[in-house]
């Protein structure tokens, strides 16, 4: 019997030794930091795999762009020391940081800028690549001077350059993007253990300020309770974003931790299928918007944290204005509008993502709408698979609730084919004018667009998802707001 | 016995084939398009079509099944739709974690159940026996995940003696590996141990009533030594049967426990792959689990014969 047991043990050792190549080091020390996240990247190649998990881990940390977004949503220099925009707003001249190298040793020059921007059009497969369509061509003026010429003026382009599409690659470092990322950032990917963690190690040759933590372990823990327990039991040092609001007080009441609360770009939207009756009638959309008490909804769905919104604009965008009071909670007015629209006997199918915030919000929506005589059937759909197929692609829904996390996604209201089926040529025009105009005109036009979609009740913006970060007291320099695609490790102290 | 082996192997092969068809069919009717999930929001119809073609999702189902099965038979489980990586090495990696978990859970269960079950039988008329039976009754009623959550609250969150989850491979840091495995193994093993204790108790009680034990006692042996020397081998037959059945439950329990303790085993890979509609990965995992269960049953059958010589001539 003894022989058999040792044979079994030997087998186990062999099996676990097979995984040695992907082993993640989790030794802890004063210059090591472990950050917990809920969503794990599928691979390291964000040029071919969509979603926020890869840029969250790699952008600004492993990959850098010419420009980046700071914590308040402002565009600031990164690999470009400075830039100028021509009179006709079509030509951007970027002066590059000297002495920058990629983690494989290749120097970073204007040739790489051209290579990276051109490559978005030729090799990227995810739909976000269309953000580079506006680029006409890139010129290499000298090794430290790259010139980008646009087909037409676009404010959105420079903003997009702060995200994934602006990441700089080396022609010598794109052979295995999914497995081995090569960037100019302060960290390199050292190892990964799928289903568990990614280990980033400080890049010894980094051109900028050296990061305080030599090793950062990104731990992926899907279950919110397990994530909280990991912090409580010293398994990790930071929770990048809390997804269960009920757990926040236990951290606030524990003097081992700091709790930061800021904003995100994640608008939780009650969308209406505006392309079909009865939601093609503005009176119906307004009635439903008036009937819902968004403050009370936020209390239920996210413990009162987060921001009540009135349009598709988060407070960190330059054209934000507070439209939360545009439709005050008014059930009498709501009933009147429904009667005017001839919809006194309305039943709707509310098909929501099966995520905690969405199902909680759906309950409040259903109960508020019942008060004005609208019957609501709630159907939770498996997210993302089923929701994407049935609601987003097939438009098979009356109303839905999901969080829209992309930056400046108000532009989707200028696309009549988008799943909310909203078609207003004026909004389309405003969004396109804003993109082409001066920064001042951009702000004015975007405000106007936001006000118009609000007046049209194109959707009901329930609330802005809050960003709640919890960290051990020793960790400093964390940003309260999550406005870029990156979980930016570079400012940590 | 030798004749029985080919028959068992044939059953094993057929079962695996049937299971593979069932799994494949389930995946095919599951709502949600793998290409859409892989590409995410805003994917263009053209790109969707191209990706579906790349994945081979536009081919007839029978063809998809045959090409998948053909690959599996040659050890190629295909590439993940989501990660683009080969699934086979992932399966081996994840299986290692799950085997450690199930193995250590089983160890805890056996170490608890054999002495306590035997004691409960020997003391069946005394307070100690009743107490053990009562405790095992409670243990049976507790699901493994609940045991896990309670253990984490006490030993990780409150006392901070052990990690609340996570995985350190044994060849990297043996100490951390053991520390990380203690709570998951306990939460699986305590519950299984409670179940097993009851079987050991009844098997031993049965044995205690046999003539040869009475003979041993009449020669002056005290009950416990008599049992250890003459009875345990016989009591082991029904216990091994239950052990085999329980290994299957342990595998299923491991899926949940892996989630609670954030262990990168087959169970958590299965849950992630289902929600990402990573169909090839799901098919591969389920196939591995099915094979594991069937192999366990096969081994249990063989063990009967090893333990009980009387069965060697039975068939």
Coordinates of N, CA, C and O in Angstrom, one line a residue, chain A residues 99-251:
Chain A
X99 N 16.0 58.8 -25.5 CA 16.5 57.8 -24.6 C 15.5 56.7 -24.2 O 15.8 56.1 -23.1
X100 N 14.4 56.5 -24.9 CA 13.5 55.5 -24.5 C 13.8 54.2 -25.2 O 14.0 54.2 -26.4
X101 N 13.7 53.1 -24.5 CA 13.9 51.8 -25.1 C 12.7 50.9 -24.8 O 12.1 51.1 -23.7
X102 N 12.5 50.0 -25.6 CA 11.5 48.9 -25.4 C 12.1 47.9 -24.4 O 13.3 47.8 -24.3
X103 N 11.3 47.1 -23.8 CA 11.8 46.1 -22.9 C 12.7 45.0 -23.6 O 13.4 44.3 -22.9
X104 N 12.6 44.9 -24.9 CA 13.5 44.0 -25.6 C 14.8 44.7 -26.0 O 15.6 44.1 -26.8
X105 N 15.0 45.9 -25.6 CA 16.2 46.6 -25.9 C 16.2 47.6 -27.1 O 17.1 48.4 -27.3
X106 N 15.2 47.4 -28.0 CA 15.1 48.2 -29.2 C 14.8 49.7 -28.8 O 14.0 49.9 -27.9
X107 N 15.4 50.7 -29.4 CA 15.2 52.1 -29.1 C 13.8 52.5 -29.6 O 13.3 52.0 -30.6
X108 N 13.2 53.4 -28.9 CA 11.9 53.9 -29.4 C 12.1 55.2 -30.1 O 12.7 56.2 -29.6
X109 N 11.6 55.2 -31.4 CA 11.8 56.4 -32.3 C 10.5 56.7 -33.0 O 9.5 56.0 -32.9
X110 N 10.6 57.8 -33.8 CA 9.4 58.1 -34.6 C 9.0 57.0 -35.6 O 7.8 56.9 -36.0
X111 N 9.9 56.2 -36.0 CA 9.6 55.0 -36.8 C 8.6 54.1 -36.1 O 7.7 53.5 -36.8
X112 N 8.8 54.0 -34.8 CA 7.8 53.1 -34.1 C 6.5 53.7 -34.0 O 5.5 53.0 -33.9
X113 N 6.4 55.1 -33.9 CA 5.1 55.8 -33.9 C 4.4 55.4 -35.2 O 3.2 55.1 -35.2
X114 N 5.1 55.6 -36.3 CA 4.5 55.3 -37.6 C 4.0 53.8 -37.7 O 2.9 53.5 -38.0
X115 N 5.0 52.9 -37.2 CA 4.7 51.5 -37.3 C 3.4 51.2 -36.4 O 2.5 50.5 -36.9
X116 N 3.3 51.8 -35.2 CA 2.2 51.4 -34.3 C 0.9 51.9 -34.8 O -0.1 51.2 -34.8
X117 N 0.9 53.2 -35.3 CA -0.4 53.8 -35.8 C -0.8 53.1 -37.1 O -2.0 52.7 -37.2
X118 N 0.1 52.8 -38.0 CA -0.3 52.1 -39.2 C -0.8 50.7 -38.9 O -1.7 50.2 -39.6
X119 N -0.2 50.1 -37.9 CA -0.5 48.7 -37.6 C -1.9 48.5 -37.1 O -2.5 47.5 -37.2
X120 N -2.5 49.6 -36.5 CA -3.9 49.5 -36.0 C -4.8 49.2 -37.2 O -5.7 48.4 -37.1
X121 N -4.5 49.9 -38.3 CA -5.4 49.7 -39.5 C -5.1 48.3 -40.1 O -6.1 47.8 -40.7
X122 N -3.9 47.9 -40.1 CA -3.6 46.7 -40.9 C -3.7 45.4 -40.1 O -4.2 44.4 -40.6
X123 N -3.4 45.4 -38.8 CA -3.3 44.1 -38.0 C -4.3 44.0 -36.9 O -4.6 42.9 -36.5
X124 N -4.9 45.1 -36.4 CA -5.8 45.0 -35.3 C -7.1 44.4 -35.9 O -7.5 44.7 -37.0
X125 N -7.8 43.5 -35.0 CA -9.0 43.0 -35.5 C -10.2 43.5 -34.7 O -11.4 43.3 -35.1
X126 N -10.0 44.0 -33.5 CA -11.2 44.4 -32.7 C -11.8 45.7 -33.3 O -11.1 46.5 -33.9
X127 N -13.0 45.9 -33.0 CA -13.7 47.1 -33.7 C -13.2 48.4 -33.2 O -13.3 49.4 -33.9
X128 N -12.5 48.5 -32.1 CA -12.0 49.8 -31.6 C -10.9 50.3 -32.5 O -10.6 51.5 -32.5
X129 N -10.4 49.5 -33.4 CA -9.5 50.0 -34.4 C -10.0 51.1 -35.3 O -9.2 51.9 -35.9
X130 N -11.4 51.2 -35.4 CA -11.9 52.2 -36.3 C -11.6 53.6 -35.8 O -11.8 54.6 -36.5
X131 N -11.2 53.7 -34.5 CA -10.8 55.0 -34.0 C -9.6 55.6 -34.7 O -9.3 56.8 -34.6
X132 N -8.9 54.7 -35.4 CA -7.7 55.2 -36.2 C -8.1 55.5 -37.6 O -7.2 55.9 -38.4
X133 N -9.3 55.3 -38.0 CA -9.7 55.5 -39.4 C -9.4 57.0 -39.9 O -9.2 57.2 -41.1
X134 N -9.5 57.9 -38.9 CA -9.4 59.3 -39.3 C -8.0 59.7 -39.7 O -7.7 60.7 -40.3
X135 N -7.0 58.8 -39.4 CA -5.6 59.1 -39.7 C -5.4 59.0 -41.2 O -5.7 57.9 -41.7
X136 N -4.8 60.0 -41.8 CA -4.5 59.9 -43.2 C -3.1 59.2 -43.4 O -3.0 58.2 -44.0
X137 N -2.1 59.8 -42.7 CA -0.8 59.1 -42.8 C 0.1 59.6 -41.7 O -0.2 60.7 -41.0
X138 N 1.2 58.9 -41.4 CA 2.2 59.4 -40.4 C 3.5 59.6 -41.1 O 3.9 58.8 -41.9
X139 N 4.1 60.7 -40.7 CA 5.5 61.0 -41.3 C 6.5 61.0 -40.2 O 6.3 61.4 -39.1
X140 N 7.7 60.4 -40.6 CA 8.8 60.4 -39.7 C 9.7 61.6 -40.1 O 10.4 61.6 -41.1
X141 N 9.6 62.7 -39.3 CA 10.4 63.9 -39.7 C 11.8 63.7 -39.3 O 12.7 63.9 -40.1
X142 N 12.1 63.3 -38.1 CA 13.4 62.8 -37.6 C 13.1 61.9 -36.5 O 12.0 61.7 -36.1
X143 N 14.2 61.2 -36.0 CA 13.9 60.1 -35.0 C 13.1 60.6 -33.8 O 12.4 59.7 -33.2
X144 N 13.2 61.8 -33.4 CA 12.4 62.3 -32.3 C 11.2 63.2 -32.6 O 10.8 64.0 -31.8
X145 N 10.8 63.1 -33.9 CA 9.7 64.0 -34.3 C 8.8 63.2 -35.2 O 9.2 62.8 -36.3
X146 N 7.6 62.9 -34.8 CA 6.6 62.2 -35.6 C 5.5 63.2 -36.0 O 5.0 63.9 -35.1
X147 N 5.0 63.1 -37.2 CA 3.9 64.0 -37.6 C 2.8 63.1 -38.1 O 2.9 62.3 -38.9
X148 N 1.6 63.4 -37.4 CA 0.4 62.6 -37.8 C -0.6 63.5 -38.5 O -0.9 64.6 -38.0
X149 N -1.0 63.1 -39.7 CA -1.9 64.0 -40.5 C -3.2 63.3 -40.6 O -3.3 62.1 -41.0
X150 N -4.3 64.0 -40.2 CA -5.6 63.4 -40.1 C -6.3 63.8 -41.4 O -6.0 64.8 -42.1
X151 N -7.3 62.9 -41.8 CA -8.2 63.2 -43.0 C -9.0 64.4 -42.7 O -9.3 65.2 -43.6
X152 N -9.5 64.6 -41.5 CA -10.3 65.7 -41.1 C -10.0 66.0 -39.7 O -9.6 65.1 -39.0
X153 N -10.3 67.2 -39.2 CA -10.0 67.5 -37.8 C -10.8 66.6 -36.9 O -11.9 66.3 -37.2
X154 N -10.2 66.2 -35.8 CA -10.8 65.3 -34.9 C -10.2 65.5 -33.5 O -9.1 65.1 -33.2
X155 N -11.1 66.0 -32.6 CA -10.6 66.1 -31.2 C -10.6 64.7 -30.5 O -9.8 64.4 -29.6
X156 N -11.6 63.9 -31.0 CA -11.7 62.5 -30.4 C -10.4 61.7 -30.6 O -10.1 60.9 -29.8
X157 N -9.7 62.0 -31.7 CA -8.5 61.2 -32.0 C -7.5 61.3 -30.9 O -7.0 60.2 -30.5
X158 N -7.1 62.5 -30.5 CA -6.1 62.6 -29.5 C -6.5 62.0 -28.2 O -5.7 61.3 -27.5
X159 N -7.8 62.1 -27.9 CA -8.3 61.5 -26.7 C -8.2 60.0 -26.8 O -7.7 59.3 -25.9
X160 N -8.5 59.4 -28.0 CA -8.4 58.0 -28.2 C -7.0 57.5 -28.1 O -6.7 56.4 -27.7
X161 N -6.0 58.4 -28.4 CA -4.6 58.0 -28.3 C -4.2 57.8 -26.9 O -3.1 57.2 -26.6
X162 N -5.0 58.2 -25.9 CA -4.6 57.9 -24.5 C -5.0 56.5 -24.2 O -4.6 56.0 -23.1
X163 N -5.8 55.8 -25.0 CA -6.2 54.5 -24.7 C -5.4 53.4 -25.5 O -4.3 53.7 -25.9
X164 N -6.0 52.3 -25.6 CA -5.4 51.1 -26.2 C -4.8 51.4 -27.6 O -3.7 51.1 -27.9
X165 N -5.6 52.1 -28.5 CA -5.2 52.3 -29.9 C -3.9 53.1 -29.9 O -3.2 53.1 -30.9
X166 N -3.6 53.9 -28.9 CA -2.4 54.8 -28.9 C -1.2 54.1 -28.4 O -0.1 54.7 -28.3
X167 N -1.3 52.8 -28.0 CA -0.1 52.1 -27.4 C 1.0 52.0 -28.4 O 0.7 51.7 -29.6
X168 N 2.2 52.2 -28.0 CA 3.4 52.1 -28.9 C 4.0 50.8 -28.9 O 4.4 50.2 -27.8
X169 N 4.2 50.2 -30.1 CA 4.8 48.9 -30.2 C 6.1 49.0 -31.0 O 6.3 50.0 -31.8
X170 N 7.0 48.0 -30.9 CA 8.2 48.0 -31.7 C 8.0 46.9 -32.7 O 7.5 45.8 -32.4
X171 N 8.5 47.1 -34.0 CA 8.4 46.0 -35.0 C 9.1 44.8 -34.5 O 8.7 43.7 -35.0
X172 N 10.1 44.9 -33.6 CA 10.8 43.7 -33.1 C 10.1 43.1 -32.0 O 10.6 42.1 -31.4
X173 N 8.9 43.6 -31.6 CA 8.3 43.1 -30.3 C 6.8 42.7 -30.5 O 6.1 42.6 -29.6
X174 N 6.4 42.4 -31.8 CA 5.0 42.0 -32.0 C 4.9 40.6 -32.4 O 3.8 40.2 -32.9
X175 N 5.9 39.8 -32.3 CA 5.8 38.4 -32.7 C 4.9 37.6 -31.9 O 4.1 36.8 -32.4
X176 N 4.8 37.8 -30.6 CA 4.0 37.0 -29.7 C 3.3 38.0 -28.7 O 3.5 37.9 -27.6
X177 N 2.3 38.8 -29.3 CA 1.7 39.8 -28.4 C 0.8 39.1 -27.3 O 0.7 39.6 -26.2
X178 N 0.2 38.0 -27.7 CA -0.7 37.3 -26.7 C 0.1 36.7 -25.6 O -0.4 36.6 -24.5
X179 N 1.3 36.4 -25.8 CA 2.1 35.7 -24.7 C 3.2 36.6 -24.1 O 3.5 36.5 -23.0
X180 N 3.8 37.4 -25.0 CA 5.0 38.2 -24.5 C 4.9 39.6 -25.0 O 5.3 40.0 -26.0
X181 N 4.3 40.5 -24.2 CA 4.1 41.9 -24.5 C 5.5 42.6 -24.4 O 6.2 42.4 -23.5
X182 N 5.8 43.5 -25.4 CA 7.0 44.3 -25.4 C 6.6 45.8 -25.5 O 6.1 46.2 -26.5
X183 N 6.8 46.5 -24.4 CA 6.4 47.9 -24.4 C 7.5 48.8 -23.8 O 8.6 48.3 -23.5
X184 N 7.3 50.1 -23.7 CA 8.3 51.0 -23.2 C 8.0 51.3 -21.7 O 8.7 52.1 -21.1
X185 N 7.0 50.7 -21.1 CA 6.6 51.1 -19.8 C 7.5 50.7 -18.6 O 8.5 50.0 -18.8
X186 N 7.1 51.2 -17.4 CA 8.0 50.9 -16.2 C 7.9 49.4 -15.8 O 8.8 49.1 -14.9
X187 N 7.0 48.6 -16.3 CA 7.0 47.2 -15.9 C 7.0 46.3 -17.1 O 6.6 46.7 -18.2
X188 N 7.5 45.1 -16.8 CA 7.4 44.0 -17.8 C 6.6 42.9 -17.2 O 6.6 42.7 -16.0
X189 N 6.0 42.1 -18.1 CA 5.3 40.9 -17.6 C 6.4 39.9 -17.3 O 7.1 39.5 -18.2
X190 N 6.4 39.4 -16.0 CA 7.4 38.4 -15.7 C 6.8 37.0 -15.8 O 7.5 36.1 -16.3
X191 N 5.6 36.8 -15.3 CA 5.0 35.5 -15.4 C 3.5 35.6 -15.3 O 3.0 36.6 -14.8
X192 N 2.9 34.5 -15.6 CA 1.4 34.5 -15.3 C 1.0 33.1 -15.0 O 1.6 32.1 -15.4
X193 N 0.0 33.0 -14.1 CA -0.6 31.7 -13.8 C -2.1 31.9 -14.1 O -2.8 32.7 -13.4
X194 N -2.5 31.3 -15.2 CA -3.9 31.4 -15.6 C -4.9 31.0 -14.5 O -4.7 30.0 -13.8
X195 N -5.9 31.9 -14.3 CA -6.9 31.6 -13.3 C -6.4 32.1 -11.9 O -7.1 31.9 -10.9
X196 N -5.2 32.7 -11.8 CA -4.7 33.1 -10.5 C -4.1 34.5 -10.6 O -4.6 35.4 -10.0
X197 N -3.0 34.7 -11.3 CA -2.3 35.9 -11.2 C -1.4 36.2 -12.4 O -1.0 35.4 -13.2
X198 N -1.0 37.5 -12.5 CA 0.0 38.0 -13.4 C 1.1 38.7 -12.6 O 0.7 39.5 -11.7
X199 N 2.3 38.4 -12.8 CA 3.4 39.1 -12.1 C 4.1 40.1 -13.0 O 4.6 39.8 -14.0
X200 N 4.1 41.4 -12.6 CA 4.8 42.4 -13.3 C 6.1 42.7 -12.5 O 6.1 42.9 -11.3
X201 N 7.2 42.9 -13.3 CA 8.5 43.2 -12.6 C 9.0 44.6 -13.2 O 8.8 44.9 -14.4
X202 N 9.6 45.4 -12.3 CA 10.0 46.7 -12.8 C 11.0 46.5 -13.9 O 11.9 45.7 -13.8
X203 N 10.9 47.4 -14.9 CA 11.8 47.3 -16.1 C 13.1 48.1 -15.7 O 13.0 49.3 -15.5
X204 N 14.2 47.5 -15.5 CA 15.4 48.1 -15.0 C 15.9 49.3 -15.9 O 16.5 50.2 -15.5
X205 N 15.5 49.2 -17.2 CA 16.0 50.3 -18.1 C 14.9 51.3 -18.4 O 15.0 52.1 -19.4
X206 N 13.9 51.5 -17.5 CA 12.9 52.4 -17.8 C 13.4 53.8 -17.8 O 14.2 54.3 -17.0
X207 N 12.9 54.6 -18.8 CA 13.4 55.9 -19.1 C 12.9 57.0 -18.1 O 13.5 58.0 -17.8
X208 N 11.7 56.7 -17.5 CA 11.1 57.7 -16.6 C 11.4 57.5 -15.1 O 12.3 56.8 -14.8
X209 N 10.5 58.0 -14.3 CA 10.6 57.8 -12.8 C 10.5 56.3 -12.5 O 9.5 55.7 -12.9
X210 N 11.4 55.8 -11.7 CA 11.4 54.4 -11.4 C 10.2 54.1 -10.5 O 10.0 54.8 -9.5
X211 N 9.5 53.0 -10.7 CA 8.4 52.7 -9.8 C 8.9 52.3 -8.4 O 9.9 51.7 -8.3
X212 N 8.1 52.6 -7.4 CA 8.4 52.3 -6.1 C 8.4 50.8 -5.8 O 9.3 50.2 -5.2
X213 N 7.4 50.1 -6.4 CA 7.3 48.7 -6.2 C 8.0 47.9 -7.3 O 7.7 48.1 -8.4
X214 N 9.0 47.1 -6.9 CA 9.8 46.3 -7.9 C 8.9 45.2 -8.5 O 9.1 44.9 -9.7
X215 N 8.0 44.7 -7.7 CA 7.2 43.6 -8.2 C 5.7 43.9 -7.9 O 5.4 44.3 -6.8
X216 N 4.9 43.8 -8.9 CA 3.4 44.0 -8.6 C 2.7 42.7 -9.1 O 2.9 42.3 -10.2
X217 N 2.0 42.1 -8.2 CA 1.3 40.9 -8.5 C -0.2 41.3 -8.7 O -0.8 41.9 -7.8
X218 N -0.7 41.0 -9.9 CA -2.1 41.3 -10.2 C -2.8 40.0 -9.9 O -2.6 39.0 -10.6
X219 N -3.7 40.0 -8.8 CA -4.4 38.7 -8.5 C -5.8 38.8 -9.0 O -6.5 39.8 -8.8
X220 N -6.2 37.7 -9.6 CA -7.6 37.7 -10.2 C -8.5 36.8 -9.4 O -8.3 35.6 -9.3
X221 N -9.5 37.5 -8.7 CA -10.4 36.8 -7.8 C -11.8 37.2 -8.2 O -12.2 38.3 -8.0
X222 N -12.5 36.2 -8.9 CA -13.8 36.6 -9.4 C -14.9 36.9 -8.4 O -15.7 37.8 -8.5
X223 N -14.8 36.1 -7.3 CA -15.9 36.2 -6.3 C -15.6 37.4 -5.4 O -14.6 37.4 -4.8
X224 N -16.6 38.3 -5.3 CA -16.3 39.5 -4.5 C -16.0 39.2 -3.0 O -15.2 39.9 -2.4
X225 N -16.6 38.2 -2.5 CA -16.4 37.8 -1.0 C -15.0 37.3 -0.9 O -14.2 37.7 0.0
X226 N -14.5 36.5 -1.8 CA -13.2 35.9 -1.7 C -12.2 37.1 -1.9 O -11.1 37.1 -1.3
X227 N -12.5 38.0 -2.8 CA -11.6 39.2 -3.0 C -11.5 40.0 -1.7 O -10.4 40.3 -1.3
X228 N -12.6 40.2 -1.0 CA -12.5 41.0 0.2 C -11.8 40.2 1.3 O -11.0 40.8 2.0
X229 N -12.0 38.9 1.4 CA -11.3 38.1 2.3 C -9.8 38.1 2.1 O -9.0 38.1 3.1
X230 N -9.4 38.1 0.8 CA -8.0 38.2 0.5 C -7.3 39.4 1.1 O -6.2 39.4 1.7
X231 N -8.0 40.5 1.1 CA -7.5 41.8 1.6 C -7.5 41.7 3.2 O -6.5 42.0 3.8
X232 N -8.6 41.2 3.7 CA -8.7 41.1 5.2 C -7.7 40.2 5.8 O -7.3 40.3 6.9
X233 N -7.3 39.2 5.0 CA -6.3 38.2 5.6 C -4.9 38.4 5.0 O -4.1 37.5 5.1
X234 N -4.6 39.6 4.5 CA -3.3 39.9 4.1 C -2.8 39.2 2.8 O -1.6 39.2 2.5
X235 N -3.7 38.6 2.1 CA -3.4 38.0 0.8 C -3.0 39.0 -0.3 O -2.2 38.7 -1.1
X236 N -3.7 40.1 -0.2 CA -3.4 41.2 -1.2 C -3.3 42.5 -0.4 O -3.7 42.6 0.7
X237 N -2.9 43.6 -1.1 CA -2.7 44.9 -0.5 C -3.8 45.9 -1.0 O -4.0 46.9 -0.3
X238 N -4.3 45.7 -2.1 CA -5.3 46.6 -2.7 C -6.4 45.9 -3.4 O -6.2 44.8 -4.0
X239 N -7.6 46.4 -3.3 CA -8.7 45.9 -4.2 C -8.9 47.0 -5.2 O -9.3 48.2 -4.8
X240 N -8.7 46.7 -6.5 CA -8.7 47.7 -7.5 C -10.1 48.4 -7.6 O -10.2 49.6 -7.9
X241 N -11.1 47.6 -7.5 CA -12.5 48.2 -7.6 C -13.5 47.2 -6.9 O -13.6 46.0 -7.2
X242 N -14.1 47.8 -5.9 CA -15.1 47.0 -5.1 C -16.3 46.8 -6.0 O -16.8 47.7 -6.6
X243 N -16.9 45.5 -6.0 CA -18.1 45.3 -6.8 C -19.3 45.0 -5.9 O -20.4 44.9 -6.4
X244 N -19.0 44.8 -4.6 CA -20.1 44.5 -3.7 C -20.2 45.7 -2.6 O -19.4 45.7 -1.7
X245 N -21.1 46.6 -2.8 CA -21.2 47.8 -2.0 C -21.4 47.5 -0.5 O -20.9 48.2 0.4
X246 N -22.0 46.4 -0.2 CA -22.3 46.0 1.2 C -21.0 45.8 2.0 O -21.0 45.9 3.3
X247 N -20.0 45.5 1.3 CA -18.7 45.1 2.0 C -17.9 46.4 2.4 O -16.9 46.3 3.1
X248 N -18.3 47.6 1.8 CA -17.4 48.7 2.0 C -17.3 49.2 3.5 O -16.2 49.4 4.0
X249 N -18.5 49.2 4.3 CA -18.3 49.7 5.7 C -17.3 48.9 6.5 O -16.6 49.5 7.3
X250 N -17.2 47.6 6.2 CA -16.3 46.8 7.1 C -14.8 47.3 6.9 O -14.0 47.2 7.8
X251 N -14.5 47.8 5.7 CA -13.2 48.4 5.4 C -13.1 49.8 6.0 O -12.0 50.2 6.6

